[in-house]
Short mmCIF file of the N, C-alpha and C atoms (twelve columns), coordinates in Angstrom:
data_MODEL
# 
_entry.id   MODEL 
# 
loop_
_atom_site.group_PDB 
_atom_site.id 
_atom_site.type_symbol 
_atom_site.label_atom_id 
_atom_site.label_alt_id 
_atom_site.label_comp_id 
_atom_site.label_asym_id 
_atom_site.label_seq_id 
_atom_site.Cartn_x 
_atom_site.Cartn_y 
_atom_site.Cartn_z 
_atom_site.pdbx_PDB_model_num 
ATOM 1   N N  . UNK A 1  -61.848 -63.641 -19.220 1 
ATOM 2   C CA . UNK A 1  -61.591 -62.276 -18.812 1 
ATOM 3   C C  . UNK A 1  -60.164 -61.931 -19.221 1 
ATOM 4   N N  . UNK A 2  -59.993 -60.508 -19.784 1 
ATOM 5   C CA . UNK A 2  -58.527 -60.548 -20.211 1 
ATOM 6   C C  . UNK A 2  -57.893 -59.839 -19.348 1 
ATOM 7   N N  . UNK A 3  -56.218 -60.423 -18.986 1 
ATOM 8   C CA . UNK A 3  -56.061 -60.022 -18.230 1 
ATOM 9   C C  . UNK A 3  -55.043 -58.319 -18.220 1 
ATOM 10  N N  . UNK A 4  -55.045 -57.790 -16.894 1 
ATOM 11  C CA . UNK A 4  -54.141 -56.516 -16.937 1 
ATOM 12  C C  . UNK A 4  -53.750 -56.066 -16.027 1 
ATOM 13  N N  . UNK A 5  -53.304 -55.633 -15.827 1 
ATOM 14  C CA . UNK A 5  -52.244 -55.046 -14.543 1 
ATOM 15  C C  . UNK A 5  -52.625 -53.519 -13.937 1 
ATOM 16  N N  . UNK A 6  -52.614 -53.376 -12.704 1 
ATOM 17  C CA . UNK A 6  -53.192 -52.047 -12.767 1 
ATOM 18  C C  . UNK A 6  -51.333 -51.633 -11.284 1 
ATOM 19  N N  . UNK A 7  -51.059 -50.686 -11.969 1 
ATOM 20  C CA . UNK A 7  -49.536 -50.703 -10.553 1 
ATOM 21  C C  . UNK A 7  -50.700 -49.339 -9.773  1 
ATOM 22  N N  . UNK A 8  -49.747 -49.831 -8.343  1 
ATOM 23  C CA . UNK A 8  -50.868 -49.102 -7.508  1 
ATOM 24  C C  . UNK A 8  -49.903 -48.396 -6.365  1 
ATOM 25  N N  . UNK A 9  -49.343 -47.410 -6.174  1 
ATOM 26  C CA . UNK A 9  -48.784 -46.276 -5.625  1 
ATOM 27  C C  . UNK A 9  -49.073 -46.951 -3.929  1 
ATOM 28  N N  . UNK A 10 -48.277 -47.445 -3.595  1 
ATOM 29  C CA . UNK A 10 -48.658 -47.416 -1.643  1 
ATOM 30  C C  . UNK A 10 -47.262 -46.582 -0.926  1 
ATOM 31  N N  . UNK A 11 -48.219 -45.974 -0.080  1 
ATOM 32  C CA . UNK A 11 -47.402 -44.840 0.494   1 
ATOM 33  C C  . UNK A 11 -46.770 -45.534 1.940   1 
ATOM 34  N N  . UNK A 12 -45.548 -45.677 2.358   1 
ATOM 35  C CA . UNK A 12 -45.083 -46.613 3.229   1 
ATOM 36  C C  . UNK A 12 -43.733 -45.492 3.922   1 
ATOM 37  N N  . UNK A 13 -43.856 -44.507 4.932   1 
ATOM 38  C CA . UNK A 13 -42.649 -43.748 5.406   1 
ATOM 39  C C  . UNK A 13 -42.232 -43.104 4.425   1 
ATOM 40  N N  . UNK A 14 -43.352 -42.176 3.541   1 
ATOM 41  C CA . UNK A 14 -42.826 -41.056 2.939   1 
ATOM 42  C C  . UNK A 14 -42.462 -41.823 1.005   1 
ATOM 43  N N  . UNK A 15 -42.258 -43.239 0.752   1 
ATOM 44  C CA . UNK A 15 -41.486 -43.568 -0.286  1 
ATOM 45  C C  . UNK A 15 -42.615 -44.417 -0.457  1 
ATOM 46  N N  . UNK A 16 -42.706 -44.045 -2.150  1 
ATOM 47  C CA . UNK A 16 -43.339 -44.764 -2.814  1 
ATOM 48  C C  . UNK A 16 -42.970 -46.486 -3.263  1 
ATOM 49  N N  . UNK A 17 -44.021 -47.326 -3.007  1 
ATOM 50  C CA . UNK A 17 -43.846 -48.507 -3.318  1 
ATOM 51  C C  . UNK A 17 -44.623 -48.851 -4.512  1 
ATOM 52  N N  . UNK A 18 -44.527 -49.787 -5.697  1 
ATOM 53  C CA . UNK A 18 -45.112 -50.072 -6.472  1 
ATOM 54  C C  . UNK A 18 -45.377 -51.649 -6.551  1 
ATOM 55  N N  . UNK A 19 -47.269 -51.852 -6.403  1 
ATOM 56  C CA . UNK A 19 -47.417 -53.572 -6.122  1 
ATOM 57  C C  . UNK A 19 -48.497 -53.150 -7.610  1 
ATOM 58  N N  . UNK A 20 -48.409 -54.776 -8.396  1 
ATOM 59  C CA . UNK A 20 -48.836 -55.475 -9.203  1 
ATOM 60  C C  . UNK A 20 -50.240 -56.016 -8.235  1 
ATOM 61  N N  . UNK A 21 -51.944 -55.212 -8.662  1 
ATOM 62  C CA . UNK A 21 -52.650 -55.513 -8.527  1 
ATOM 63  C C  . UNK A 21 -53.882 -56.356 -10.050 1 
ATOM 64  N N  . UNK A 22 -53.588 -57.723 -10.021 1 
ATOM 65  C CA . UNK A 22 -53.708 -58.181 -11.395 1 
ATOM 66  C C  . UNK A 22 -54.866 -58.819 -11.696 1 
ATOM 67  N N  . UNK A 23 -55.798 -58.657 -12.360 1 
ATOM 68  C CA . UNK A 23 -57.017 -59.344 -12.703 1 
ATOM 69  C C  . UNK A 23 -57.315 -60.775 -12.435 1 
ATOM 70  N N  . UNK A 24 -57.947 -61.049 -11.501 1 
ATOM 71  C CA . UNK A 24 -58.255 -62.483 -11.245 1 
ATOM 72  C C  . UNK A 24 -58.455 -63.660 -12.768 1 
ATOM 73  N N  . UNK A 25 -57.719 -64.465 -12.431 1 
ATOM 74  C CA . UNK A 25 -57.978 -65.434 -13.884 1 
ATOM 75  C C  . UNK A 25 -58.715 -66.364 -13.385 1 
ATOM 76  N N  . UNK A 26 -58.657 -67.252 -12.387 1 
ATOM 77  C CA . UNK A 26 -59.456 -68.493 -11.839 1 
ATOM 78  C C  . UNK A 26 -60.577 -68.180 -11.595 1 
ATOM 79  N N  . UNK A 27 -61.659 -69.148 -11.254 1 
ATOM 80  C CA . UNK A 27 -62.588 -68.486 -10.268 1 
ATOM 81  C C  . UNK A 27 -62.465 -68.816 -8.868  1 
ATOM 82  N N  . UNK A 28 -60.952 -69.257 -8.600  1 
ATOM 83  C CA . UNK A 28 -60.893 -69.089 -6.985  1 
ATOM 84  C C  . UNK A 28 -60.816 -68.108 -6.413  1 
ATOM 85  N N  . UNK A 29 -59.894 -67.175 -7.413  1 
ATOM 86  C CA . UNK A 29 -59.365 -66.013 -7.104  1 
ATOM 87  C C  . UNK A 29 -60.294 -64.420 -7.525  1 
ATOM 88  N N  . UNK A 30 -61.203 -65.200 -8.232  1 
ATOM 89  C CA . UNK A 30 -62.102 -64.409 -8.382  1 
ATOM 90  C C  . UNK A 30 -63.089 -64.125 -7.109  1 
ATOM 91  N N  . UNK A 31 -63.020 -65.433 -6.507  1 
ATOM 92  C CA . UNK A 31 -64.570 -65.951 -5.436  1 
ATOM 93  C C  . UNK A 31 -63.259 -64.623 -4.164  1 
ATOM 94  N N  . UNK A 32 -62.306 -64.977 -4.536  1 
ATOM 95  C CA . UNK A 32 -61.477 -64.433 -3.020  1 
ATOM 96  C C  . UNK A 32 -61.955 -63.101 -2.929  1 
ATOM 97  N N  . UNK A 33 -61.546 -62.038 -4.355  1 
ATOM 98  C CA . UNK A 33 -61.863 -60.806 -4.799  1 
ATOM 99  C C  . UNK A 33 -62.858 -60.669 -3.554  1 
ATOM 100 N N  . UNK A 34 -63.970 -61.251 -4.584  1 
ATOM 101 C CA . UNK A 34 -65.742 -61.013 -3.766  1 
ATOM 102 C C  . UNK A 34 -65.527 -60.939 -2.281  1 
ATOM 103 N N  . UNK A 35 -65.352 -62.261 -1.718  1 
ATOM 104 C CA . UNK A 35 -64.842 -62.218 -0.512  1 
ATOM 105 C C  . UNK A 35 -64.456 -61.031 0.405   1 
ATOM 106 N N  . UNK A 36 -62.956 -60.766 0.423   1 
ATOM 107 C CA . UNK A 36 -62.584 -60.339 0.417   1 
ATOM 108 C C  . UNK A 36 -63.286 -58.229 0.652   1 
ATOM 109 N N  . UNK A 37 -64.151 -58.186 -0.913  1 
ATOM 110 C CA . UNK A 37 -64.295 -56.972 -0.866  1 
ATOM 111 C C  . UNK A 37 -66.070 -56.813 0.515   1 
ATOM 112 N N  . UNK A 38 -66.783 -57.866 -0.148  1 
ATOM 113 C CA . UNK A 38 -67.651 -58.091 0.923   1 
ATOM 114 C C  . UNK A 38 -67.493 -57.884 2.310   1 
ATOM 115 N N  . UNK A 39 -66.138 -58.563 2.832   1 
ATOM 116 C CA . UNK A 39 -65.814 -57.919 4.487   1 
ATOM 117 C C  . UNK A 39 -65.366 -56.973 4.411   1 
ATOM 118 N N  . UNK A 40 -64.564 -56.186 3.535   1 
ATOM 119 C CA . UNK A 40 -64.764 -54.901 3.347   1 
ATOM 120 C C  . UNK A 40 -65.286 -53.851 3.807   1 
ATOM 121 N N  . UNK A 41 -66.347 -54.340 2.786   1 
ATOM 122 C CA . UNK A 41 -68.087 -53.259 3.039   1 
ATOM 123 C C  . UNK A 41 -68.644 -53.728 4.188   1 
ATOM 124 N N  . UNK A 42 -68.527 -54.616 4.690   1 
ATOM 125 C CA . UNK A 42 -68.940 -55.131 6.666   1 
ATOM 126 C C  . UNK A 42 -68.081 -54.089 7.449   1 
ATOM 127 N N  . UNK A 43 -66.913 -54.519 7.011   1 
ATOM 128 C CA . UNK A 43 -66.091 -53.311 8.323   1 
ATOM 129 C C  . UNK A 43 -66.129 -52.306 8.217   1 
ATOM 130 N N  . UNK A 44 -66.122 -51.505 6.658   1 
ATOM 131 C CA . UNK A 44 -65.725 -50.522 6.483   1 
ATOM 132 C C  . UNK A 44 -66.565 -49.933 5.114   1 
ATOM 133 N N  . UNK A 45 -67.751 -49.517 5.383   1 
ATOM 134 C CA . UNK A 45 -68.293 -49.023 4.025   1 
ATOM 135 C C  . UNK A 45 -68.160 -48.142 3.043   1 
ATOM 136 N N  . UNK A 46 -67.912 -47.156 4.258   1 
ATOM 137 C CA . UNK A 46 -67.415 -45.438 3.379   1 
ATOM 138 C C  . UNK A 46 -66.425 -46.411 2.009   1 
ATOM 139 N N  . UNK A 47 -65.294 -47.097 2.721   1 
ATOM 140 C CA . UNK A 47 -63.356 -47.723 1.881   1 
ATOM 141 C C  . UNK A 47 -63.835 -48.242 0.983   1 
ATOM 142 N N  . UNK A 48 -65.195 -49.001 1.129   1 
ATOM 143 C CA . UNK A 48 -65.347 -50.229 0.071   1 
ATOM 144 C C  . UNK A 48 -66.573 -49.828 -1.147  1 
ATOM 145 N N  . UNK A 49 -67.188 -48.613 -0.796  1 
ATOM 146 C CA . UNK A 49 -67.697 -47.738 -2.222  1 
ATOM 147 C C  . UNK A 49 -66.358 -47.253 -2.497  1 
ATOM 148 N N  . UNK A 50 -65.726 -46.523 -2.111  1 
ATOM 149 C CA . UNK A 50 -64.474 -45.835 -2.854  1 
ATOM 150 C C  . UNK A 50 -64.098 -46.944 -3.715  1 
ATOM 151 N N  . UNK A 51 -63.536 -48.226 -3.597  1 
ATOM 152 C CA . UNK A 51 -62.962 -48.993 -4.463  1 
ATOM 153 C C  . UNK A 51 -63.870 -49.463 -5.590  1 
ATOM 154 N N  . UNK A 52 -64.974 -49.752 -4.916  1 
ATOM 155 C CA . UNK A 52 -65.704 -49.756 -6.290  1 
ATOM 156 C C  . UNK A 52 -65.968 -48.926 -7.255  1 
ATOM 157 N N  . UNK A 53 -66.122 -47.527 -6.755  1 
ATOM 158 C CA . UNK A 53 -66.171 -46.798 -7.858  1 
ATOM 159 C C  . UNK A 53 -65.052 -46.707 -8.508  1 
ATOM 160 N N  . UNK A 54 -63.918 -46.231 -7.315  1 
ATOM 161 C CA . UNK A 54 -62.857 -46.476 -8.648  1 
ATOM 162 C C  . UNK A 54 -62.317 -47.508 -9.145  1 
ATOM 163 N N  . UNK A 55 -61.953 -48.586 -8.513  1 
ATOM 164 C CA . UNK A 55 -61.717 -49.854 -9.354  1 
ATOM 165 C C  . UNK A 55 -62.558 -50.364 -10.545 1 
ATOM 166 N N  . UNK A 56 -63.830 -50.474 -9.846  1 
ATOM 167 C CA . UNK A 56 -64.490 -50.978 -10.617 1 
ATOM 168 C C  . UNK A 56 -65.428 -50.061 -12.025 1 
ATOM 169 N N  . UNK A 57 -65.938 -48.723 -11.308 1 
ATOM 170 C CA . UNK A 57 -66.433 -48.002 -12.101 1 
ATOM 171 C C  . UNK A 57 -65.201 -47.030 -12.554 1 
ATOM 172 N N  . UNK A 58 -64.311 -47.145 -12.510 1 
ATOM 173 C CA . UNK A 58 -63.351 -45.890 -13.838 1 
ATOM 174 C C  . UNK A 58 -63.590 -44.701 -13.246 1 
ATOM 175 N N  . UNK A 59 -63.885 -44.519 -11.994 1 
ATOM 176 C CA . UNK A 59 -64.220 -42.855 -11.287 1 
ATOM 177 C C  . UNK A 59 -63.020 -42.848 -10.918 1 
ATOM 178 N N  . UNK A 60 -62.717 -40.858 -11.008 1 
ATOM 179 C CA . UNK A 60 -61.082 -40.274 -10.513 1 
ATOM 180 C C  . UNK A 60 -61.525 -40.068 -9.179  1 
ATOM 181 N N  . UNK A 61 -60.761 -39.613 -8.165  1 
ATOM 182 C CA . UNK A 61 -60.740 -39.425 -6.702  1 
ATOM 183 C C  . UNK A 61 -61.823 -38.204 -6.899  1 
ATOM 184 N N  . UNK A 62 -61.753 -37.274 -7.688  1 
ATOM 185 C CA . UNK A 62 -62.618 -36.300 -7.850  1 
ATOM 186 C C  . UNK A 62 -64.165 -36.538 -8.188  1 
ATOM 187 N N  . UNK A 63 -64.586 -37.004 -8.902  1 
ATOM 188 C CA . UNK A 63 -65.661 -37.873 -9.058  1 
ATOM 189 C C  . UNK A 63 -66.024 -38.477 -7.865  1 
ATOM 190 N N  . UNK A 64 -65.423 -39.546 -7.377  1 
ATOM 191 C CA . UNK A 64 -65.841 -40.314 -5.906  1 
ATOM 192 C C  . UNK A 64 -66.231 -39.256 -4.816  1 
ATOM 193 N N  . UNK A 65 -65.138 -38.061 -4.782  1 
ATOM 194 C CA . UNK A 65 -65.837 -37.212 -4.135  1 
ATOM 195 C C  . UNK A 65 -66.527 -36.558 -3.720  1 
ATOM 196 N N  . UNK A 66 -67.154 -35.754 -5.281  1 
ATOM 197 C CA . UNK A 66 -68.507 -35.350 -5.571  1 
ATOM 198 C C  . UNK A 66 -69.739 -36.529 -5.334  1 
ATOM 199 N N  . UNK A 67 -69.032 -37.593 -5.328  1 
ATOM 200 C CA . UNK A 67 -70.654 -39.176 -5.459  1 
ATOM 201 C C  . UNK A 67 -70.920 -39.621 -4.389  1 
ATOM 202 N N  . UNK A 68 -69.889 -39.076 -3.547  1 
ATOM 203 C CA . UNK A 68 -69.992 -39.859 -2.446  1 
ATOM 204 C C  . UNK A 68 -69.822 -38.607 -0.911  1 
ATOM 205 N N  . UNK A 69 -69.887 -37.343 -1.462  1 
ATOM 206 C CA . UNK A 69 -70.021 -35.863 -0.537  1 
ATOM 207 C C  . UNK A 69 -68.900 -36.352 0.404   1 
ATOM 208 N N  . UNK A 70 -67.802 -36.151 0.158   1 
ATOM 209 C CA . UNK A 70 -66.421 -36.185 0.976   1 
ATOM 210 C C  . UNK A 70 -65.722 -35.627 0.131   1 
ATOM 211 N N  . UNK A 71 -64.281 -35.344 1.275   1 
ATOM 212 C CA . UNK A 71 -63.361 -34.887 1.162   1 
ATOM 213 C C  . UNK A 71 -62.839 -35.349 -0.090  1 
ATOM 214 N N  . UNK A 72 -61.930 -34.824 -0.934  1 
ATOM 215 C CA . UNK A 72 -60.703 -35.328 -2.082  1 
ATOM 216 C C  . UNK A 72 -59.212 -35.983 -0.917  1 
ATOM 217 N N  . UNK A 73 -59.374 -35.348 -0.342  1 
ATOM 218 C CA . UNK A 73 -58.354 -35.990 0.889   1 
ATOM 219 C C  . UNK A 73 -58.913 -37.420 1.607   1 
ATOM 220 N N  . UNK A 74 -59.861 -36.983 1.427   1 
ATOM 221 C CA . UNK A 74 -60.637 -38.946 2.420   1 
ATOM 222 C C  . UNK A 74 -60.465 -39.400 1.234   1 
ATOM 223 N N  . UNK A 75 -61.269 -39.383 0.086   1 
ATOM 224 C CA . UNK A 75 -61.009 -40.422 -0.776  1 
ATOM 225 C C  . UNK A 75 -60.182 -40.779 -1.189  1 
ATOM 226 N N  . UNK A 76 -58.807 -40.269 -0.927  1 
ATOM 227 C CA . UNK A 76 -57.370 -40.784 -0.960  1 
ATOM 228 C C  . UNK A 76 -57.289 -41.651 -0.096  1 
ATOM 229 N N  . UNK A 77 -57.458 -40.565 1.194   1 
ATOM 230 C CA . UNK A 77 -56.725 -41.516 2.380   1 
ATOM 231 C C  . UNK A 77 -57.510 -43.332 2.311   1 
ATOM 232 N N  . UNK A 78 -59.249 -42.732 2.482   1 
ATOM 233 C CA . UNK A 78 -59.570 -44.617 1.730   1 
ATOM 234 C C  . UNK A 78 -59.190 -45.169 1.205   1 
ATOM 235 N N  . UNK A 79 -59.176 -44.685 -0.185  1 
ATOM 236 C CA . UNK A 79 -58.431 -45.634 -1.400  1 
ATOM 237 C C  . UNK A 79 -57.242 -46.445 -1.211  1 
ATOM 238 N N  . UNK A 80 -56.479 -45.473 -0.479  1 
ATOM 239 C CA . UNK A 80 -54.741 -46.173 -0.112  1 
ATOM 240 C C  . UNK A 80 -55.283 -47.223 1.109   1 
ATOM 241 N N  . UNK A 81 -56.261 -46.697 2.001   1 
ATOM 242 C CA . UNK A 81 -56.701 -47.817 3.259   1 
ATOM 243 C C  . UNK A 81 -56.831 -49.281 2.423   1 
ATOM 244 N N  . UNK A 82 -57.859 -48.605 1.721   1 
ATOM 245 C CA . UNK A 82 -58.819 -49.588 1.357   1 
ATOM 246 C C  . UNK A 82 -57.553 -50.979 0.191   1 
ATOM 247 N N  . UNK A 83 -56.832 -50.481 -0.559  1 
ATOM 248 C CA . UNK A 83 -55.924 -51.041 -1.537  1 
ATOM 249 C C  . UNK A 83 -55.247 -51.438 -0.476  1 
ATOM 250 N N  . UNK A 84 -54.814 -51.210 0.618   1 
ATOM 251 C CA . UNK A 84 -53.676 -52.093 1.560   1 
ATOM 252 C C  . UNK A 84 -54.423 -53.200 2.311   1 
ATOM 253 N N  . UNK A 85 -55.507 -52.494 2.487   1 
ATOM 254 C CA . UNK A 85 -56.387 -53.928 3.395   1 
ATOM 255 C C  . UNK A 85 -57.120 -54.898 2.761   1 
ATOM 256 N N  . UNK A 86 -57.433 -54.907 1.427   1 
ATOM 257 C CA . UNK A 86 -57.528 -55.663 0.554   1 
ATOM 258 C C  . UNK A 86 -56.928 -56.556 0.015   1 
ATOM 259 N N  . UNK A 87 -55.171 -55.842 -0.496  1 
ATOM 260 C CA . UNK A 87 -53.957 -56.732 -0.383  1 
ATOM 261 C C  . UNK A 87 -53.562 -57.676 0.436   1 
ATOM 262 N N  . UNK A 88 -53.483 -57.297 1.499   1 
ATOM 263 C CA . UNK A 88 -52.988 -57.782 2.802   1 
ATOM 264 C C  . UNK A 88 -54.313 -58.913 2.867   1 
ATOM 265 N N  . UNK A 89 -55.344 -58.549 2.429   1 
ATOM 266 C CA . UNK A 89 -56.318 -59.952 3.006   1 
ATOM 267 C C  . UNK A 89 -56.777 -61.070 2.262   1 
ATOM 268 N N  . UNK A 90 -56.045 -60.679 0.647   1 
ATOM 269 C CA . UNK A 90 -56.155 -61.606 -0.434  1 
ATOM 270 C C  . UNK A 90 -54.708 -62.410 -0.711  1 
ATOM 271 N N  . UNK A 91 -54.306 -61.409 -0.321  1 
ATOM 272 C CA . UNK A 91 -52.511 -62.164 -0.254  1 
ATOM 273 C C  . UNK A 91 -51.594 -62.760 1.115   1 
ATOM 274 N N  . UNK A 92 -52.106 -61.802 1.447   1 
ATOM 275 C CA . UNK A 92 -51.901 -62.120 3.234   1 
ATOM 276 C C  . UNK A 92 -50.433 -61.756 3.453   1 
ATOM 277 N N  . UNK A 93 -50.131 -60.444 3.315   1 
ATOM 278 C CA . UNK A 93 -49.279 -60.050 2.854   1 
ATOM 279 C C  . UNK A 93 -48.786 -59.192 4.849   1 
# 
């Protein structure tokens, strides 16, 4: 798998932070991904289609919106949920 970097905007008291979210190379870190996105979609389903579509399927917040009949504002506010609680549970951050 080749790898790439995707920088990912987290909103933290108004100021933008920029984290290095980077393509799994192992398959430990691959198995974590899965993991990881699987409890996800247990806790939280609406957060964990949002990431797939856009992570995984190349959909803009606008798109997810229309695919998924929500707000352009929820699918933000998910996306940023969803990218921090993901972080935080693969990194343990």
């Amino acid at each position: 798998m080749a790898s790439f970097t995707r920088n990912l905007a987290l909103l933290n008291g108004g100021l933008n932070r920029t984290c290095d979210l980077v393509a799994p190379q192992a398959d430990d870190e691959l198995l974590a991904v899965h993991e990881a996105l699987d409890k996800l979609a247990r806790q939280y389903p609406v957060q964990a289609e949002v990431v797939k579509l856009r992570y995984f399927g190349g959909r803009t917040n606008e798109e997810v919106a229309q695919i998924l009949d929500i707000s352009l504002s929820t699918v933000k506010n998910d996306w940023a949920f969803a990218r921090a609680w993901l972080l935080q549970e693969i990194k343990g951050f």
